Amino acid sequence: MTSEELRLNVEKALDEIRPFLQSDGGDISLLSIENDNLVKVQLQGACVGCSVNQMTLKSGVEMTIKKYAPQIEQVINIDA
């Protein structure tokens, strides 16, 4: 998978999970993909400061991204 294909697959994953985040007043943006295995995102809106955002990041976002791009090893949130 090329870097461009990887980016597109990660975006597809974010598009899948975005409606769930938006229904709670939040959102997510892709900041970067490093070394084709680390995804940096930024949680936004109600997700910022939410007490369960790390659980959402791991069990929701990371799991969904790995479904589309299995080579991704980690997803981290970068605070604004």
Rosetta silent file (secondary structure, phi, psi, omega in degrees, C-alpha in Angstrom):
SEQUENCE: MTSEELRLNVEKALDEIRPFLQSDGGDISLLSIENDNLVKVQLQGACVGCSVNQMTLKSGVEMTIKKYAPQIEQVINIDA
SCORE:     score description
SCORE:     0.000 S_00000001
   1 L     0.000  127.405  178.940    0.000    0.000    0.000 S_00000001
   2 L   -73.287  166.462  178.626    1.453    3.369   -0.998 S_00000001
   3 H   -61.465  -36.548  178.693    1.546    6.295    1.417 S_00000001
   4 H   -67.599  -42.085  177.198   -1.267    7.942   -0.548 S_00000001
   5 H   -64.101  -38.767  178.168   -3.409    4.787   -0.372 S_00000001
   6 H   -62.186  -46.195  179.136   -2.692    4.564    3.338 S_00000001
   7 H   -60.560  -42.773  179.370   -3.794    8.168    3.863 S_00000001
   8 H   -63.964  -39.216  179.204   -6.995    7.535    1.895 S_00000001
   9 H   -67.767  -38.614  177.512   -7.758    4.423    3.947 S_00000001
  10 H   -65.378  -41.047  177.255   -7.189    6.277    7.204 S_00000001
  11 H   -62.256  -39.353  176.922   -9.512    9.049    5.978 S_00000001
  12 H   -60.886  -42.523  179.076  -12.155    6.398    5.149 S_00000001
  13 H   -62.410  -43.933  179.506  -11.857    5.058    8.686 S_00000001
  14 H   -64.847  -37.292  177.351  -12.263    8.548   10.139 S_00000001
  15 H   -63.251  -32.330  178.773  -15.281    9.128    7.899 S_00000001
  16 H   -70.615  -39.136 -175.956  -16.819    5.954    9.354 S_00000001
  17 H   -90.173  -20.250 -176.420  -16.370    7.003   12.973 S_00000001
  18 H   -53.732  -43.563 -179.865  -16.940   10.757   12.532 S_00000001
  19 H   -58.868  -33.679  178.188  -20.797   10.576   12.730 S_00000001
  20 H   -68.089  -40.869  177.707  -20.562    8.952   16.169 S_00000001
  21 H   -66.933  -42.403 -178.133  -18.243   11.686   17.410 S_00000001
  22 H   -66.538  -30.817  179.204  -20.394   14.407   15.851 S_00000001
  23 H   -66.181  -21.017  176.256  -23.544   13.038   17.489 S_00000001
  24 L  -102.048   10.992  177.496  -21.876   13.851   20.833 S_00000001
  25 L    85.854   14.655 -179.469  -20.740   17.293   19.671 S_00000001
  26 E  -114.902 -173.359  177.174  -17.191   16.285   18.763 S_00000001
  27 E  -166.021  177.843 -179.301  -15.101   15.653   15.670 S_00000001
  28 E  -148.591  144.385  176.684  -11.693   14.406   14.590 S_00000001
  29 E  -127.956  143.148  173.670   -9.032   15.542   12.114 S_00000001
  30 E   -82.594  123.616  177.471   -6.117   13.660   10.626 S_00000001
  31 E   -94.200  -48.023 -178.804   -2.897   15.555   11.323 S_00000001
  32 E  -166.309  163.859  170.732   -0.286   13.165    9.947 S_00000001
  33 E  -125.446  122.275 -176.062    0.830    9.607    9.327 S_00000001
  34 E  -113.492  134.876  178.040    4.426    8.934   10.309 S_00000001
  35 L    56.108   23.825 -179.245    6.583    6.018    9.177 S_00000001
  36 L    56.480   20.309  177.944    3.437    4.403    7.702 S_00000001
  37 L  -145.056   -3.517  179.707    2.523    3.057   11.158 S_00000001
  38 E  -124.813  122.593  179.504    1.730    5.989   13.487 S_00000001
  39 E  -107.325  129.813  175.297   -1.369    8.130   13.015 S_00000001
  40 E  -109.326  125.116  179.917   -1.653   11.520   14.690 S_00000001
  41 E  -124.516  169.602  174.350   -5.160   12.912   15.039 S_00000001
  42 E  -131.406  115.607  174.228   -6.763   15.814   16.814 S_00000001
  43 E   -74.607  143.888 -173.535  -10.000   15.332   18.701 S_00000001
  44 E  -133.626  169.196  176.524  -12.178   18.425   18.512 S_00000001
  45 E    62.960 -133.626 -176.883  -15.299   19.990   19.984 S_00000001
  46 L   -65.111  -17.424  179.418  -16.869   18.106   22.888 S_00000001
  47 L   -69.971  -24.958  179.676  -14.138   15.436   22.604 S_00000001
  48 L   -71.789  122.265  179.738  -11.584   17.906   23.967 S_00000001
  49 L    80.593    0.272  178.077  -11.437   17.416   27.705 S_00000001
  50 L   -69.790  137.522 -175.420  -13.977   14.578   27.657 S_00000001
  51 L   -68.012  -19.644 -178.962  -13.227   12.063   30.384 S_00000001
  52 L  -108.569   14.190 -175.635  -13.646    9.084   28.045 S_00000001
  53 H   -65.706  -29.578  177.161  -11.760   10.434   25.013 S_00000001
  54 H   -69.771  -35.782  175.734   -8.799    8.076   25.533 S_00000001
  55 H   -66.336  -43.086  177.580  -11.187    5.109   25.553 S_00000001
  56 H   -60.657  -42.637 -178.554  -12.847    6.481   22.402 S_00000001
  57 H   -61.967  -46.026 -176.145   -9.442    6.936   20.803 S_00000001
  58 H   -77.421  -52.698 -171.676   -8.298    3.367   21.514 S_00000001
  59 H   -83.628  -23.894 -179.703  -11.457    1.301   21.208 S_00000001
  60 H  -101.150  -65.148 -173.561  -13.209    3.360   18.543 S_00000001
  61 H   -67.059  -53.396 -176.487  -10.799    5.348   16.425 S_00000001
  62 H   -62.677  -42.772 -179.996   -7.717    3.105   16.550 S_00000001
  63 H   -62.091  -42.033 -179.891   -9.737   -0.085   16.011 S_00000001
  64 H   -67.901  -41.900  178.282  -11.538    1.422   13.010 S_00000001
  65 H   -62.392  -42.616 -179.365   -8.319    2.734   11.467 S_00000001
  66 H   -65.776  -26.223  176.453   -6.655   -0.684   11.875 S_00000001
  67 H   -65.708  -39.575 -179.913   -9.603   -2.272   10.073 S_00000001
  68 H   -85.976  -28.278 -175.377   -8.854   -0.122    7.006 S_00000001
  69 L  -141.221   82.382 -173.605   -5.069   -0.009    7.432 S_00000001
  70 L   -59.926  -21.731 -178.461   -3.757   -3.020    9.399 S_00000001
  71 L   -75.082  -10.898  177.610   -0.140   -1.800    9.323 S_00000001
  72 L   -69.638  128.275 -177.976   -1.019    1.088   11.652 S_00000001
  73 L  -100.320  -28.023 -175.378    0.388    0.298   15.083 S_00000001
  74 E  -152.008  145.966  173.678   -0.694    3.334   17.093 S_00000001
  75 E  -124.566  126.013  178.937   -3.078    6.270   16.992 S_00000001
  76 E  -125.483  148.187  177.319   -2.355    9.254   19.204 S_00000001
  77 E   -94.561  132.357  175.634   -4.245   12.451   19.895 S_00000001
  78 L  -106.148  116.155 -179.471   -2.389   15.750   19.648 S_00000001
  79 L   -66.051  147.377 -179.477   -4.022   18.431   21.798 S_00000001
  80 L   -67.478    0.000    0.000   -4.733   21.740   20.127 S_00000001
